[in-house]
CSV table of C-alpha atoms in Angstrom, one decimal:
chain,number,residue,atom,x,y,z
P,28,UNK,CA,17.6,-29.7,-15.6
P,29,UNK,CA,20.8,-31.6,-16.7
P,30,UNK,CA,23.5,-29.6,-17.2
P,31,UNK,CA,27.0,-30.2,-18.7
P,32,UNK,CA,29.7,-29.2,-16.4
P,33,UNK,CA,32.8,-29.2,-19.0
P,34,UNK,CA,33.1,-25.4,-19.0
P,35,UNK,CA,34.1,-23.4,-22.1
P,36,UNK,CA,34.9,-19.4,-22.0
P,37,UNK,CA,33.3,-17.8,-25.1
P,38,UNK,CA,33.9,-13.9,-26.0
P,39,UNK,CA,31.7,-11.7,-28.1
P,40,UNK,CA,31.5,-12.5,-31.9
P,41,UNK,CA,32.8,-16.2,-30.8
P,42,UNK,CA,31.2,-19.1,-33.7
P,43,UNK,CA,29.4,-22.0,-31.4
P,44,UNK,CA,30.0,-25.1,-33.8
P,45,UNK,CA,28.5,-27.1,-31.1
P,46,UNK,CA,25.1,-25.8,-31.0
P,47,UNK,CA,25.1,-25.9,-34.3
P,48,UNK,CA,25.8,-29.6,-34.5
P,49,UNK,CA,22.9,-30.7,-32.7
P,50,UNK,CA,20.2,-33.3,-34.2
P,51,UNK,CA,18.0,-31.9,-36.5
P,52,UNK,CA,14.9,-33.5,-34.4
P,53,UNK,CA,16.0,-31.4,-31.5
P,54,UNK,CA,14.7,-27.6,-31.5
P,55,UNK,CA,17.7,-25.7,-30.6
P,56,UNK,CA,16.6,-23.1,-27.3
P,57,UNK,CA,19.3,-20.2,-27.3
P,58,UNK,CA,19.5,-18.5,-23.7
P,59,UNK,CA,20.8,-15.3,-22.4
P,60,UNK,CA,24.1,-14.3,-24.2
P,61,UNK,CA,23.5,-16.4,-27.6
P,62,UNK,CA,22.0,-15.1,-30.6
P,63,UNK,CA,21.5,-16.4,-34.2
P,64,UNK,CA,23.4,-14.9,-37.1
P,65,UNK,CA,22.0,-16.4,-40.2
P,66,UNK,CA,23.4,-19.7,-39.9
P,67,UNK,CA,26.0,-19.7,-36.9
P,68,UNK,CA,24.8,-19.1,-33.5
P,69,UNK,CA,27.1,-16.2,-32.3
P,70,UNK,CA,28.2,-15.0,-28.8
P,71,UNK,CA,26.8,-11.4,-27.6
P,72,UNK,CA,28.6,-11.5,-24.2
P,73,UNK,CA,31.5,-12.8,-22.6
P,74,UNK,CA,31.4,-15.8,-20.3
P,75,UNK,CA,31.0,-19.5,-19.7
P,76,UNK,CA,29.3,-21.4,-22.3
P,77,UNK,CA,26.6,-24.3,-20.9
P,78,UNK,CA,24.6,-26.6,-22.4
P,79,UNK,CA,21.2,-28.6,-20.8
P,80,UNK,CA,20.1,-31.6,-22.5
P,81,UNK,CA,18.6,-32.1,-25.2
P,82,UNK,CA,19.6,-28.5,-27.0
P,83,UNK,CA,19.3,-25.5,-24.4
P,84,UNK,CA,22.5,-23.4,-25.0
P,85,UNK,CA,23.3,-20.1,-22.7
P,86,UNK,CA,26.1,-18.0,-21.6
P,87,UNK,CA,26.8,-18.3,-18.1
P,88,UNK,CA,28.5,-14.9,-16.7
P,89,UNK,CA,27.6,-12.6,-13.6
P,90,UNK,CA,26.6,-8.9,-15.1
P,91,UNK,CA,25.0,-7.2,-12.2
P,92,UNK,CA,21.9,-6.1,-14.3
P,93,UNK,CA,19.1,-8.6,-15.8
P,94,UNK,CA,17.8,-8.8,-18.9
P,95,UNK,CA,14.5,-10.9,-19.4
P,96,UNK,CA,14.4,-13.5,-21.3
P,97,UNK,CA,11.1,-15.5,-22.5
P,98,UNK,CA,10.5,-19.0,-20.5
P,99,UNK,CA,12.6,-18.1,-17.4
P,100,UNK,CA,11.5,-17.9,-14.1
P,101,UNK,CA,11.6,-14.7,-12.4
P,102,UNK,CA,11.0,-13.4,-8.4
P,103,UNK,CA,9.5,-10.0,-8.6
P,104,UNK,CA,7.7,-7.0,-6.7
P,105,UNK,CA,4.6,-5.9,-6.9
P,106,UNK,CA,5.2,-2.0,-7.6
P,107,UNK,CA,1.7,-0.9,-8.9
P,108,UNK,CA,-2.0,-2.1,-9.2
P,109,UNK,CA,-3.9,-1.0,-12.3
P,110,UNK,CA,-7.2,-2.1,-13.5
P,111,UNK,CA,-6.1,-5.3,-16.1
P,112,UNK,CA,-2.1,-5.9,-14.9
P,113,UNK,CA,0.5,-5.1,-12.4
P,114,UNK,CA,3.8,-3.7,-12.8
P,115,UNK,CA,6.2,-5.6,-11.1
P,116,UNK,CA,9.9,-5.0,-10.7
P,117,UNK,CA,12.2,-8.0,-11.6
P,118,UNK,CA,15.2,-6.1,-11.9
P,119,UNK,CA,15.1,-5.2,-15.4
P,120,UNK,CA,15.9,-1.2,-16.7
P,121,UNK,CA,12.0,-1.3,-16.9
P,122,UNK,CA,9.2,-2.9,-14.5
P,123,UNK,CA,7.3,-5.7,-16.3
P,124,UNK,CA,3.7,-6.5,-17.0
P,125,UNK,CA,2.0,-9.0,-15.4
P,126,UNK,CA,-2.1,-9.3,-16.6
P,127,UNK,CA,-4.6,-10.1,-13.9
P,128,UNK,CA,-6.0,-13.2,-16.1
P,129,UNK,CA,-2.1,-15.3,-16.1
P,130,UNK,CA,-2.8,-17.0,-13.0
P,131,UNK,CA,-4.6,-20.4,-13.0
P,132,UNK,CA,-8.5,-20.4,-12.6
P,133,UNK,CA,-8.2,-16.6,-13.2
P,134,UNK,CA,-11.4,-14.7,-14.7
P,135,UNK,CA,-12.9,-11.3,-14.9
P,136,UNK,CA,-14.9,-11.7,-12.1
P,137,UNK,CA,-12.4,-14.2,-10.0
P,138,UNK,CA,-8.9,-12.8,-10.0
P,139,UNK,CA,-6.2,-12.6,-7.6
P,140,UNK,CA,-5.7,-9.3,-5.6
P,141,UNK,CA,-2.4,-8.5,-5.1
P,142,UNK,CA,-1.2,-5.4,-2.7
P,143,UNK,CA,2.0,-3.9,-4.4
P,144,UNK,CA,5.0,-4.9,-2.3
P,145,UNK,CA,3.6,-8.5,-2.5
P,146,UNK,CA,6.2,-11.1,-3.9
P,147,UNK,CA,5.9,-13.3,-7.1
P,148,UNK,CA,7.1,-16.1,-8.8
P,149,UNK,CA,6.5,-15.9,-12.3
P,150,UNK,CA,7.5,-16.9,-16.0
P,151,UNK,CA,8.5,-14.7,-18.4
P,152,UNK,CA,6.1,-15.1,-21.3
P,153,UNK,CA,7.5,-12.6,-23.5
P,154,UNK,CA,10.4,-11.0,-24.0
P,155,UNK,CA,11.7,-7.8,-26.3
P,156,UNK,CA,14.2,-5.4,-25.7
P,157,UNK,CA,11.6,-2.9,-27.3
P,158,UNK,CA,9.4,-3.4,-25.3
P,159,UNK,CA,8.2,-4.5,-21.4
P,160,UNK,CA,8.8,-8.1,-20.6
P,161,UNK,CA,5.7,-9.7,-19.9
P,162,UNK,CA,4.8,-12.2,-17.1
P,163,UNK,CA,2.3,-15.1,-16.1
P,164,UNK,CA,1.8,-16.7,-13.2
P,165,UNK,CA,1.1,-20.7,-15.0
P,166,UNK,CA,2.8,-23.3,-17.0
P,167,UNK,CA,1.9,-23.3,-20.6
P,168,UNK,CA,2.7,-26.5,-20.6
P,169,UNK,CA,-0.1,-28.2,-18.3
P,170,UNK,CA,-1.8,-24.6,-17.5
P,171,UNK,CA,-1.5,-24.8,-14.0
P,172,UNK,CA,0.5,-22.5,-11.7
P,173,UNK,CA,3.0,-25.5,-10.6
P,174,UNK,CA,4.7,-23.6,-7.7
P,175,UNK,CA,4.0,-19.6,-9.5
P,176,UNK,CA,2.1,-17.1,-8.1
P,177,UNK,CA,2.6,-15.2,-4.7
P,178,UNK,CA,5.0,-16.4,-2.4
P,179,UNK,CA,4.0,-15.7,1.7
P,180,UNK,CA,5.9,-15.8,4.4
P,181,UNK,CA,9.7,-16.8,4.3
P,182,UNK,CA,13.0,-14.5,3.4
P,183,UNK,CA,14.3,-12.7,-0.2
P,184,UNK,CA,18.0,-12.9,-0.5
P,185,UNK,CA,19.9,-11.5,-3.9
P,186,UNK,CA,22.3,-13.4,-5.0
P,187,UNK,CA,24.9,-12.8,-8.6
P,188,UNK,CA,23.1,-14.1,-12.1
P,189,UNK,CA,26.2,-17.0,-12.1
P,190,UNK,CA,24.9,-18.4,-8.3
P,191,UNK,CA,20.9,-18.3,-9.3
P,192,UNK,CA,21.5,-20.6,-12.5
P,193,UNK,CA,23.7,-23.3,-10.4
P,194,UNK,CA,20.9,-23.3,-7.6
P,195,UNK,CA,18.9,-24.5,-10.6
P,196,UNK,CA,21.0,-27.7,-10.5
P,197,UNK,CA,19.8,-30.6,-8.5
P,198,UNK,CA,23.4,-31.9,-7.8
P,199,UNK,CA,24.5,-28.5,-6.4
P,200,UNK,CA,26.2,-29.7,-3.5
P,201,UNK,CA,25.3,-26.5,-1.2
P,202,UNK,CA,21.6,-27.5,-1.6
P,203,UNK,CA,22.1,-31.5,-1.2
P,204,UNK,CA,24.1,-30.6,2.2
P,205,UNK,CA,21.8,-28.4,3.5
P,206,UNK,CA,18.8,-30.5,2.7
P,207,UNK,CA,20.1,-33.0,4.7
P,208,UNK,CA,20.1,-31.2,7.8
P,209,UNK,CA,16.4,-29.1,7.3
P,210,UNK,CA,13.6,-29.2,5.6
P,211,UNK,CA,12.9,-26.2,3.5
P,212,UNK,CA,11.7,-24.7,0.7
P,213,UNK,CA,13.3,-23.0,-2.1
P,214,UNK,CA,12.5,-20.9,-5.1
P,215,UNK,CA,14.8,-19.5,-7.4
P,216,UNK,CA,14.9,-16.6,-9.8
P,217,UNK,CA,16.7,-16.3,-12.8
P,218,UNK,CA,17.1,-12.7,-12.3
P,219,UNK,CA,19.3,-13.0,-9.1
P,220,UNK,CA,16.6,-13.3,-6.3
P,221,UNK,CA,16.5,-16.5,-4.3
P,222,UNK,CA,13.5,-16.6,-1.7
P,223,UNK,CA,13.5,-19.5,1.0
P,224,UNK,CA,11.3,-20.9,3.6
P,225,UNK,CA,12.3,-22.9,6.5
P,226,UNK,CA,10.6,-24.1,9.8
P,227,UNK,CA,12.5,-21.3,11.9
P,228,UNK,CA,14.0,-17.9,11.6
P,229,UNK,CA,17.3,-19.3,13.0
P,230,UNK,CA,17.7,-21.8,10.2
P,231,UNK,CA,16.4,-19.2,7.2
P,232,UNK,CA,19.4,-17.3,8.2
P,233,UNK,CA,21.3,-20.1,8.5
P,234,UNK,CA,20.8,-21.4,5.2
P,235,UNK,CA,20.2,-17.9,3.8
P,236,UNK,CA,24.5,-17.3,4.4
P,237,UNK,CA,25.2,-20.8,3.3
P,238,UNK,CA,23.9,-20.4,-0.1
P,239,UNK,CA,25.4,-17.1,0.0
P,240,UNK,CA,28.9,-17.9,0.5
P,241,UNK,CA,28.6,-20.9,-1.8
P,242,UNK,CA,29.7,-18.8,-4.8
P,243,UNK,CA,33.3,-19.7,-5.1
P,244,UNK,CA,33.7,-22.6,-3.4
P,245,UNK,CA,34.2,-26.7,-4.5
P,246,UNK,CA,32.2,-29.3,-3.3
P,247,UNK,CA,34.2,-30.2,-0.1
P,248,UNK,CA,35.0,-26.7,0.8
P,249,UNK,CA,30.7,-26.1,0.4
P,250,UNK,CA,30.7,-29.5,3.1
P,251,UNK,CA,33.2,-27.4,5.7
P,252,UNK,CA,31.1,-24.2,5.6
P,253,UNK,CA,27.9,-25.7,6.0
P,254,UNK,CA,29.3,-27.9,9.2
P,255,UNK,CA,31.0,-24.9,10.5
P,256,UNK,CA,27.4,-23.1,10.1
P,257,UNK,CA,25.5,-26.0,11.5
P,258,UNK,CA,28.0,-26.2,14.9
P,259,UNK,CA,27.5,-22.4,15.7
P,260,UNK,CA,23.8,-22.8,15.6
């Protein structure tokens, strides 16, 4: 995902006449924070405007609690095991649904079994704030999982709403550094979880705190940390 990095602060109520000017052959996708008022596409929170080509728009900000939001990918919990879904907790003010049948290959009588407390990574295939979001564990787009599904092994780290959407970035310069030092594996939450698998225990930690204190810091000054990390190893 390409995204613009000219930063624009937005406030609540704030007109976004660039949306609005994209090409009419584009489908405009509003994320978290944008909504559509009749003709304008408005502000509903406070923060940093971005844009991913061709016509994904969102407001970038770090509230502390996560609201779902249909096609984003989610890390969740496994808090209960009923007879046609799960509930899993992804952070929201309410655990989401997740049906037996969203996961490739799944049928009636071939289905995955998951123990609550398992982890997931998942797509959130509906969205209301009346109602629980609901998950699935495939792409819609080829029907395969592609990397969803339970995630084994490895380590969970939270991380603020802001940090998850950069780590979504290939050119974030925190991951580029560290991937050229270790091979490791990565997936990333929308809903501020970040879980990470590495060869050792020593380098998931390692590269657990690099991410971590990432947050605030410019490309060189992510370059200094990670060495400074990488010589007390």
């Amino acid at each position: 995902m390409e995204v613009d990095h000219h930063p624009r602060v937005v406030l609540p109520g704030d007109i976004i006449s660039d949306a609005a000017q994209t090409s009419d052959q584009d489908v405009i996708v509003l994320g978290p924070g944008l909504r559509q008022d009749g003709e304008h596409i408005v502000a509903a929170k406070a923060g940093i405007l971005r844009h991913a080509a061709p016509s994904r728009w969102w407001i970038e900000s770090n509230q502390k609690r996560y609201v779902a939001a249909a096609g984003e990918s989610v890390l969740g919990v496994v808090v209960a095991r009923l007879t046609d879904y799960y509930r899993v907790d992804i952070g929201t003010a309410h655990t989401a649904v997740l049906p037996s049948l969203a996961f490739e290959g799944a049928t009636k009588r071939n289905k995955p079994n998951l123990a609550p407390r398992t982890l997931v990574y998942c797509r959130v295939a509906m969205a209301n704030r009346d109602m629980e979001a609901e998950l699935e564990c495939i792409n819609p787009t080829t029907g395969r999982a592609d990397g969803f599904g339970e995630l084994k092994d490895g380590y969970l780290i939270k991380c603020s709403l802001g940090l998850c959407r950069r780590l979504l970035d290939p050119s974030t310069p925190v991951l580029q550094l560290l991937g050229d030092h270790f091979p490791f594996e990565l997936a990333v939450g929308m809903n501020g979880r970040v879980w990470l698998n590495s060869s050792s225990t020593r380098h998931t930690i390692l590269i657990a705190n690099a991410i971590q204190n990432s947050e605030y810091l410019s490309a060189d000054e992510c370059k200094a940390m990670v060495q400074e990390l990488i010589s007390k190893a």
